[in-house]
Backbone as a ProteinNet text record, in pm:
[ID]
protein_1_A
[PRIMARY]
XXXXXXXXXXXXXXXXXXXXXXXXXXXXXXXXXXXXXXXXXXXXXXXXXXXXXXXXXXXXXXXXXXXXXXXXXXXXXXXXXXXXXXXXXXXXXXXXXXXXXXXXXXXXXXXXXXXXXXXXXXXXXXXXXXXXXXXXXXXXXXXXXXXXXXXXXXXXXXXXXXXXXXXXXXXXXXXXXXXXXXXXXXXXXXXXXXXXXXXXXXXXXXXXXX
[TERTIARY]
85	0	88.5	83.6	162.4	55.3	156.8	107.8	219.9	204.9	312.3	294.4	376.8	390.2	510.7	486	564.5	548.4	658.7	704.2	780.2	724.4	851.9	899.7	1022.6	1073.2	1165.4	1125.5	1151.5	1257.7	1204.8	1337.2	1368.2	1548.7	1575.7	1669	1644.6	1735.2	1788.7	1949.7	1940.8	2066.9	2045.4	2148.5	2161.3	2310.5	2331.6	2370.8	2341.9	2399.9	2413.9	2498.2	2457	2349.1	2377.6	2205.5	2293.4	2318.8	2383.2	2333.5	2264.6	2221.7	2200.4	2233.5	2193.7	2092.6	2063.1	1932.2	1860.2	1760.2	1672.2	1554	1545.7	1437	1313.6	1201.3	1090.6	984.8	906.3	810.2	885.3	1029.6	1074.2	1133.6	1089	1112.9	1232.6	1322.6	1433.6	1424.1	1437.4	1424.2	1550.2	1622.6	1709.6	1694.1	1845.6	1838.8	1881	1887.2	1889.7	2078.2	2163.9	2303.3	2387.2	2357.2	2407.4	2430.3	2412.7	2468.3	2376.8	2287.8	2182.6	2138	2018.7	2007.8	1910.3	1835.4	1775.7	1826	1854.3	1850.3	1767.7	1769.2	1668.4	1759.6	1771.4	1793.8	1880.8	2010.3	2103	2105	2124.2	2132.6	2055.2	2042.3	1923.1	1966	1887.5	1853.2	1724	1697.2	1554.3	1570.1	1443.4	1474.5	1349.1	1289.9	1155.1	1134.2	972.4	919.6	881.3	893	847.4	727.6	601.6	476.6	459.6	409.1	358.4	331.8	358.1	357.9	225.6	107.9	-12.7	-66.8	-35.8	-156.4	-226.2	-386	-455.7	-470.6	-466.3	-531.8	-598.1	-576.3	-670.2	-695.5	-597.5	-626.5	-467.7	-518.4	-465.1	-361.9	-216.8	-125.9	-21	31.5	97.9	200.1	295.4	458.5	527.3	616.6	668.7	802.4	847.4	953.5	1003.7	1121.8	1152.9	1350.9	1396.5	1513.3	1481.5	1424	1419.1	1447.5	1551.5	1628	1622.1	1571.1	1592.8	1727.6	1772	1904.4	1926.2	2041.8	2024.6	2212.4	2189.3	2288.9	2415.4	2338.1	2408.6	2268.7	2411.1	2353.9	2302.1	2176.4	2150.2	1979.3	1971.1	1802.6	1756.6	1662.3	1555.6	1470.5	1477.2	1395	1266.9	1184.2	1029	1029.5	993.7	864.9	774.8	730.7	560.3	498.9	565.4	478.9	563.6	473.1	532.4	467.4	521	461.1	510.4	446.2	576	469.6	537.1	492.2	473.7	400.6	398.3	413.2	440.4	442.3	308.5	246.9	129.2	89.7	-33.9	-72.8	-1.2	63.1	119	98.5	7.1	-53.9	-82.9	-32.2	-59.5	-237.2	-292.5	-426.9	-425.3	-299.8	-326.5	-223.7	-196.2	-3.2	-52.6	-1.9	-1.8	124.1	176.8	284.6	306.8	400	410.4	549.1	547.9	640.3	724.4	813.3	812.6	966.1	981.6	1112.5	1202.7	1296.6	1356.8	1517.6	1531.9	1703.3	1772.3	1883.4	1987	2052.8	2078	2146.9	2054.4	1936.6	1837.8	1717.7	1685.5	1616.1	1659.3	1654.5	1692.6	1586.8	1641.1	1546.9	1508.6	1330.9	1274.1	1341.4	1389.6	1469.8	1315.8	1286	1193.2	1097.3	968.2	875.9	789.9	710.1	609.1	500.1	389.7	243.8	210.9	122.5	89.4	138	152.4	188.4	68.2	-7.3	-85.5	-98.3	45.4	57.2	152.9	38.3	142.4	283.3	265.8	374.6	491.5	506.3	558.7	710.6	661.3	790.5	915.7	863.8	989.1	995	1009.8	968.5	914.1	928.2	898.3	730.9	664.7	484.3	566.7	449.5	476.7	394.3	491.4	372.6	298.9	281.2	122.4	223	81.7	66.5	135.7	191.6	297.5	205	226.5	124.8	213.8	363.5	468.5	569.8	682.3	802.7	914.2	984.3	1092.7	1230.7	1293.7	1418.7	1553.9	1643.3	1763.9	1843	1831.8	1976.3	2054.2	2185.7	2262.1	2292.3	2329.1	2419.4	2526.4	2526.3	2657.2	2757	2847.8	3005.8	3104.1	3166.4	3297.2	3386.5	3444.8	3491.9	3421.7	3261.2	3195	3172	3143.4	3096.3	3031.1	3005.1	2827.3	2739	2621.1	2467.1	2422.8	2374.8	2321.7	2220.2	2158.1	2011.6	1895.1	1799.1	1690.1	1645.2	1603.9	1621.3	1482.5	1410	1257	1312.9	1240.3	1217.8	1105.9	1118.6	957.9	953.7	848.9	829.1	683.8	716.8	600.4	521.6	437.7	352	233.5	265	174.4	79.1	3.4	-120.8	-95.2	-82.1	-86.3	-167	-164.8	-268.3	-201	-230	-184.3	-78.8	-101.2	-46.3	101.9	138.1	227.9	170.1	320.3	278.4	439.8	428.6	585.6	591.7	646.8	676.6	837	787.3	918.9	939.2	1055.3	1056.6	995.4	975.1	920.1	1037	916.2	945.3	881	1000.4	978.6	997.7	867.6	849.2	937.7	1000.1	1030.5	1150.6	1107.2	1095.8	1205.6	1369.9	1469.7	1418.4	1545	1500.6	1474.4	1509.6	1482	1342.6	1275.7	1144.6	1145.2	1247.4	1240.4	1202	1084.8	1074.6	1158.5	1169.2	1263.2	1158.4	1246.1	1146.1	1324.1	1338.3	1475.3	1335	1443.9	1348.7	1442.2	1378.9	1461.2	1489.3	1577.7	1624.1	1586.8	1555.9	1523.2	1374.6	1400.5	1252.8	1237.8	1111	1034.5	914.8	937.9	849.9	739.2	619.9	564.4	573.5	644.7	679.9	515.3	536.2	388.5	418.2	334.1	339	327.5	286.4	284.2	387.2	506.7	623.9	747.4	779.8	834.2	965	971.9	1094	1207.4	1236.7	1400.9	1416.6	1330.7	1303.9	1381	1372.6	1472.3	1301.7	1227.1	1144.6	1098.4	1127.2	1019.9	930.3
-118.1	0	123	227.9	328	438.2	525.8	607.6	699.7	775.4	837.8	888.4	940.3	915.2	976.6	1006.7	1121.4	1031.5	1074.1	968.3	1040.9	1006.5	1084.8	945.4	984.1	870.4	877.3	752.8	733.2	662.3	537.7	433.5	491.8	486.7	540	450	363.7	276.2	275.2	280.2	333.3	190.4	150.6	66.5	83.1	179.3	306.9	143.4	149.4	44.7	172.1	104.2	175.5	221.7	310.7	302.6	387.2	314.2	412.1	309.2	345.1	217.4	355.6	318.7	345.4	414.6	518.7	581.5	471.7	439.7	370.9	489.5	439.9	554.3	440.1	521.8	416.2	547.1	524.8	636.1	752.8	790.3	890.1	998.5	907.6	936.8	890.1	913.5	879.9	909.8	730.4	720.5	703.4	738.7	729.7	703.1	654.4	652.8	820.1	852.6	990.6	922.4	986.2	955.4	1096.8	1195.4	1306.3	1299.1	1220.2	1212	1278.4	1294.5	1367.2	1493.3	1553.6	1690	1759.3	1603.5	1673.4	1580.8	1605.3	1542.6	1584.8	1461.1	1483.8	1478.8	1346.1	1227.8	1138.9	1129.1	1075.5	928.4	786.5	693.4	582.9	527.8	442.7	334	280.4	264.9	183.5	192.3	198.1	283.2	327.9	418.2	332.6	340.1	260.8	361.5	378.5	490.1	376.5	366.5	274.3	312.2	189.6	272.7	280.4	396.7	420	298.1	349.7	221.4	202.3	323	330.6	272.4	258.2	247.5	130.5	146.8	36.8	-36	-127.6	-209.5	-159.3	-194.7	-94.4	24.3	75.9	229.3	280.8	417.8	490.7	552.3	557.7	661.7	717.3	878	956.7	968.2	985.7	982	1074.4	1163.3	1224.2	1171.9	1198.2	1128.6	1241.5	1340.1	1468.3	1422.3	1535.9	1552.1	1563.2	1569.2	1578	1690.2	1769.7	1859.1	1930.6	1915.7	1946.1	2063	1955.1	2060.3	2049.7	2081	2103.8	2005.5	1900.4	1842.5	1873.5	1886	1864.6	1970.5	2049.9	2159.5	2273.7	2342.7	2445	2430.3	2548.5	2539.2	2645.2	2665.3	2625.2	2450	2384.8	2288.4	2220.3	2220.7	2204.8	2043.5	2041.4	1890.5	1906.9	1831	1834	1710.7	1564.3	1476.8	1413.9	1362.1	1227.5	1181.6	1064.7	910	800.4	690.1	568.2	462.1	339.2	206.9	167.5	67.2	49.5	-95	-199.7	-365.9	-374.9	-557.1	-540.3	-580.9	-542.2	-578.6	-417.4	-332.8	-213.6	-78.6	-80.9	9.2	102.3	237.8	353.9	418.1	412.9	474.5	591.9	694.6	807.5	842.8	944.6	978.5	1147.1	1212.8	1363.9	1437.9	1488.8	1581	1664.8	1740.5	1888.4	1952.7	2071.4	2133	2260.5	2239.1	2372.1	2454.4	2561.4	2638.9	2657.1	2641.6	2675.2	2737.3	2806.3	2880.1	2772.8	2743.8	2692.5	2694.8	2624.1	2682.6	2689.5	2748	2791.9	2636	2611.3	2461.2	2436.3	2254.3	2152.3	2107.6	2025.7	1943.4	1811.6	1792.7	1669.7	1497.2	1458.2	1321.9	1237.9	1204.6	1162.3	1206.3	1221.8	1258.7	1205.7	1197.3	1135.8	1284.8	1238	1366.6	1362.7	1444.9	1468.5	1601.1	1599	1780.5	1890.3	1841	1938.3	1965.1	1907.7	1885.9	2070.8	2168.3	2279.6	2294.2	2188.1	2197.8	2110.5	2035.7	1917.8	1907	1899.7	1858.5	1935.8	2089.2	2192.7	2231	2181.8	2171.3	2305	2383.6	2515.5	2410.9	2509.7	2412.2	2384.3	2288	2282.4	2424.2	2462.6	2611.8	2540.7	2435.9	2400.4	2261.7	2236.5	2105.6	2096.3	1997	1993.9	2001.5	2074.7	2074.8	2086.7	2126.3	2160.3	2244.2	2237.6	2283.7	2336.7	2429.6	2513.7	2498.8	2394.5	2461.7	2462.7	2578.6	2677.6	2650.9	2599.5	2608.3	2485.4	2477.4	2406.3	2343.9	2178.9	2088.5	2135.7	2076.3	2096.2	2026.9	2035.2	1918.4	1959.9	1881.5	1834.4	1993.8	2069.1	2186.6	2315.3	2314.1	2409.2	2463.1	2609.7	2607.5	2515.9	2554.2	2468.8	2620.3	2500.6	2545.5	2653.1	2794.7	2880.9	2978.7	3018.6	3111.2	2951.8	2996.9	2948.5	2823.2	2696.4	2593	2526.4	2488.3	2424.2	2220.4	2229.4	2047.3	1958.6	1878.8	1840.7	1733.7	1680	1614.5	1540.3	1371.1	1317.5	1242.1	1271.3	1203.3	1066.5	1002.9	927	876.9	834.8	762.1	576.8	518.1	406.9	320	231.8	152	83.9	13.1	-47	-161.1	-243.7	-323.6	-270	-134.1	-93.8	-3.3	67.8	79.1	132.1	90.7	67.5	190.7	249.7	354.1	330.3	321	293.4	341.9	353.9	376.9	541	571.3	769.2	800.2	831.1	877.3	1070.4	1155	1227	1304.7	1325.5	1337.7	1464.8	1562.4	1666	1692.4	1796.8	1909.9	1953.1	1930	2006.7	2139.4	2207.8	2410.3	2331.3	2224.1	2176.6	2164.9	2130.8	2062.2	1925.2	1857.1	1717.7	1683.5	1574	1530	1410.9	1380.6	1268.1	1231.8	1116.5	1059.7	1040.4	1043.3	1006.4	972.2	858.8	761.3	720.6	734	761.4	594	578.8	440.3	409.1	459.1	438.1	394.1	288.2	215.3	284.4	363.2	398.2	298.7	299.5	216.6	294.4	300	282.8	134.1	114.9	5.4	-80.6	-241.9	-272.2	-413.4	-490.3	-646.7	-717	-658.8	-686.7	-651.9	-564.9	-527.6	-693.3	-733.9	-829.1	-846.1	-983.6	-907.5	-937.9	-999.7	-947.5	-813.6	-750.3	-583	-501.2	-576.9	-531.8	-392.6	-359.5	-271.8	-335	-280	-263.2	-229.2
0	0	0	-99.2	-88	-41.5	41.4	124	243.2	328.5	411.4	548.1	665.7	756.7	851.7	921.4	1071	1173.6	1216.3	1360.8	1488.3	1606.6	1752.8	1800.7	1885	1910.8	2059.8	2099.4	2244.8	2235.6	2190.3	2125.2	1982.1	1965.6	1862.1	1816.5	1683.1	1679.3	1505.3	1503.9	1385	1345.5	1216.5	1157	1060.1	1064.9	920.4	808.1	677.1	599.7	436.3	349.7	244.8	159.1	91	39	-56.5	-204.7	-295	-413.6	-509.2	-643.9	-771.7	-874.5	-967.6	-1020.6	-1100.7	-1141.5	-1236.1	-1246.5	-1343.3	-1437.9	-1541.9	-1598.1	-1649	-1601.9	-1679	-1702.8	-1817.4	-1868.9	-1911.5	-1910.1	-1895.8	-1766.7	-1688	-1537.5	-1475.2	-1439.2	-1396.1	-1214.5	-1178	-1018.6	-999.6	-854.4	-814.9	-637.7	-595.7	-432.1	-411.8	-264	-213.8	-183.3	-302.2	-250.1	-311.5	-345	-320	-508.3	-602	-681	-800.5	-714.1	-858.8	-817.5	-855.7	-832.7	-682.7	-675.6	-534.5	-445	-277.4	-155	-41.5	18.7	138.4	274.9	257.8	403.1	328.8	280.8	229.3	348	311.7	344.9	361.3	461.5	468.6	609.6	691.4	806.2	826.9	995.1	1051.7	1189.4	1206.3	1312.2	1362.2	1481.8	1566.2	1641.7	1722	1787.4	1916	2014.5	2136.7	2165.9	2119.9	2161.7	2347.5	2387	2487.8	2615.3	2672	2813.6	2819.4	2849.1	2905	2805	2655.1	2555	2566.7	2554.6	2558.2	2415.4	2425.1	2303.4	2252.5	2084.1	1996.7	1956.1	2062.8	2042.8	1997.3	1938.1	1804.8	1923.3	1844.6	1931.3	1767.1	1783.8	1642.3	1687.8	1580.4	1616	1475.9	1465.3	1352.9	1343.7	1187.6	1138.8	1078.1	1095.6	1052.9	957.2	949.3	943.7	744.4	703.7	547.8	538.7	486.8	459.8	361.1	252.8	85.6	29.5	-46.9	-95.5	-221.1	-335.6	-459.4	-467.4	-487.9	-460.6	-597.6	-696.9	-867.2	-949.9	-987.9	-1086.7	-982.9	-1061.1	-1026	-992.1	-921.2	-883	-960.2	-926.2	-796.7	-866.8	-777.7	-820.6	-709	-820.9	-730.6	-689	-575.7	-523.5	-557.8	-589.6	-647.1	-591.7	-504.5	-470.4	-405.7	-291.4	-213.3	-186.3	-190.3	-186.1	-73.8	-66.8	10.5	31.3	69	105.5	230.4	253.1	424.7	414.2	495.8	499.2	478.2	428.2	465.1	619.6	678.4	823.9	927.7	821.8	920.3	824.9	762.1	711.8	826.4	808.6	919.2	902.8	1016.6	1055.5	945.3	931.2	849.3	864.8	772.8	737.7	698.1	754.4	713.4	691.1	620.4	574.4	590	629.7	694.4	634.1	677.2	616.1	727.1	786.7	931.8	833.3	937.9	870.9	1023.3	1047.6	1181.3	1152.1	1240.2	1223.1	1317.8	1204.2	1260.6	1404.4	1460.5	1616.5	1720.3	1681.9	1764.1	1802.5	1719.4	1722.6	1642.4	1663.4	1614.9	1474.1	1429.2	1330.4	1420	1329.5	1425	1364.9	1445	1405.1	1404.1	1536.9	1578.9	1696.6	1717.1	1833	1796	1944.5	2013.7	1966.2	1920.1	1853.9	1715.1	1678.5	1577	1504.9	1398.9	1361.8	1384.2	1409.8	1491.6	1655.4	1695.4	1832.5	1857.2	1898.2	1908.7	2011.9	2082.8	2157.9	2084.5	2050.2	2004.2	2074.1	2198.4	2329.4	2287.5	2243.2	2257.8	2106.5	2007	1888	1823.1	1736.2	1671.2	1595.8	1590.4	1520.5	1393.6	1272.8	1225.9	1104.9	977.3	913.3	868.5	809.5	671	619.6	616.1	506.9	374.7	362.3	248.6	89.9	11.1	-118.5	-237.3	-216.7	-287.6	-208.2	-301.3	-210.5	-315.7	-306.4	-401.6	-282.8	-385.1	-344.7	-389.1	-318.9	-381	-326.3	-174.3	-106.6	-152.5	-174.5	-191.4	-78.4	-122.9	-32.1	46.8	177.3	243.4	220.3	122.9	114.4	230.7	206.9	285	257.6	342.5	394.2	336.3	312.1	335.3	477.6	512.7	626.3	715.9	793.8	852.3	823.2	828.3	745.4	848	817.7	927	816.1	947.6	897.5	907.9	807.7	786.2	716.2	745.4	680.6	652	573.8	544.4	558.1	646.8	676	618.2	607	559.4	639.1	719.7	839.4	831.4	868.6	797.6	967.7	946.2	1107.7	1064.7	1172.6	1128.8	1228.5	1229.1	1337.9	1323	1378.4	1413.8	1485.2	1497.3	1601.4	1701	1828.4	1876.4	1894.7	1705.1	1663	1577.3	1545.2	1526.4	1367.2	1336	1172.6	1093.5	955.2	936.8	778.2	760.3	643.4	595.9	456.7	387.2	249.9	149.6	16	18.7	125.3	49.6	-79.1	-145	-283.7	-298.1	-342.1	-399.4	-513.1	-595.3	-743.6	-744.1	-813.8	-856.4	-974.9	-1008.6	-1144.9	-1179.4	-1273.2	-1256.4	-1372.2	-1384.5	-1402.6	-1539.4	-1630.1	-1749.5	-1779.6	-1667.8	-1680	-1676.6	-1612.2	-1651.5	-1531.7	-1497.1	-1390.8	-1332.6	-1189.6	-1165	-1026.7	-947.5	-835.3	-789.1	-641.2	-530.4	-405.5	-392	-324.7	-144.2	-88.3	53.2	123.2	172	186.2	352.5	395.2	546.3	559.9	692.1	741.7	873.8	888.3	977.9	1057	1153.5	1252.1	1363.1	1392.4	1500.3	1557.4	1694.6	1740.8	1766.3	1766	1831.5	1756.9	1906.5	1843.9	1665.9	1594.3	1439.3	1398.2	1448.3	1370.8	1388.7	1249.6	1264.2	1450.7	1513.7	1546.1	1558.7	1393.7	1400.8	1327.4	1337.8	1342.7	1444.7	1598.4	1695.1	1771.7	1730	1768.3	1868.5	1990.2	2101.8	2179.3
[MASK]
++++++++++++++++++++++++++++++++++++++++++++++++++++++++++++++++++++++++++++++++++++++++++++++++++++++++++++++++++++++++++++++++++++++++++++++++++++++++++++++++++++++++++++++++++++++++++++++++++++++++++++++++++

């Protein structure tokens, strides 16, 4: 089932592996992994991160978690280049209750980017957390990648941050895909290599999620 998803996180469990393959083109569309080598990046690598559901939660019942750190940068060539869509997969049996997309802006130094939290993006507090501005509908962007003996990154940065609702039994997000536009007009899809978890008895477990 494709579809998408935001996550917070109590348990944070990460097992960095490569994530570098080849562009493929089909329809004219040229997909790629997020490895710095083409023109847009997000979240370079690939992993799993897990959210520990809630001690108190009762059976059956719904608990939200966000999955942040999507960065957008202009890795190769020049911008401005648009998002226009995202997408992603879930296992079957861990299909998320509902997946909402967000979009926040925060200054460097000052707050952090969301790795992982416990809420919804409509959670105004979001345990210290700047809100999130609006719902993701599209996205422009100019700033360039950070390489190896550039500064570090300062001023103002747009995240895109995916939340999701889950059930008791867990819920799993994977493969986010995003569609976008180079200054050519050519569309492409970079496809993010990391597995997102709401933890919960249905998540396999040599998953390691608890």
């Amino acid at each position: 089932m494709d579809r998408a998803i935001t996550v917070g996180a109590s348990l944070l469990l990460c097992l960095l592996v490569a994530g570098c393959s080849a562009g493929d083109e089909a329809d004219g569309v040229e997909t790629h992994a997020d490895d710095l080598d083409h023109a847009l990046s997000l979240y370079p690598g690939s992993g799993l991160i897990g959210i520990a559901m809630p001690e108190d939660l009762a059976d059956g019942h719904n608990w939200s978690g966000m999955f942040g750190s999507f960065m957008p940068c202009v890795a190769r060539g020049d911008g401005p280049i648009e998002i226009a869509d995202v997408s992603w997969s879930s296992s079957a049996g861990l299909e998320p209750v509902s997946v909402d997309v967000g979009v926040r802006t925060f200054t460097v130094g000052e707050v952090n980017a969301i790795g992982s939290a416990y809420g919804a993006l409509e959670d105004p507090s979001l345990r210290g957390y700047e809100p999130i501005d609006d719902k993701f509908t599209g996205m422009t962007v100019t700033r360039k990648c950070r390489v190896e003996g550039d500064p570090p990154i300062s001023g103002s940065i747009g995240e895109i941050v995916f939340g999701v609702t889950g059930t008791s039994d867990g819920a799993h997000l994977r493969d986010i895909r995003f569609t976008y536009l180079t200054p050519d007009g050519r569309e492409h899809v970079v496809t993010n290599g990391w597995d997102f978890y709401l933890c919960g008895p249905a998540v396999p477990e040599d998953i390691g999620c608890k």
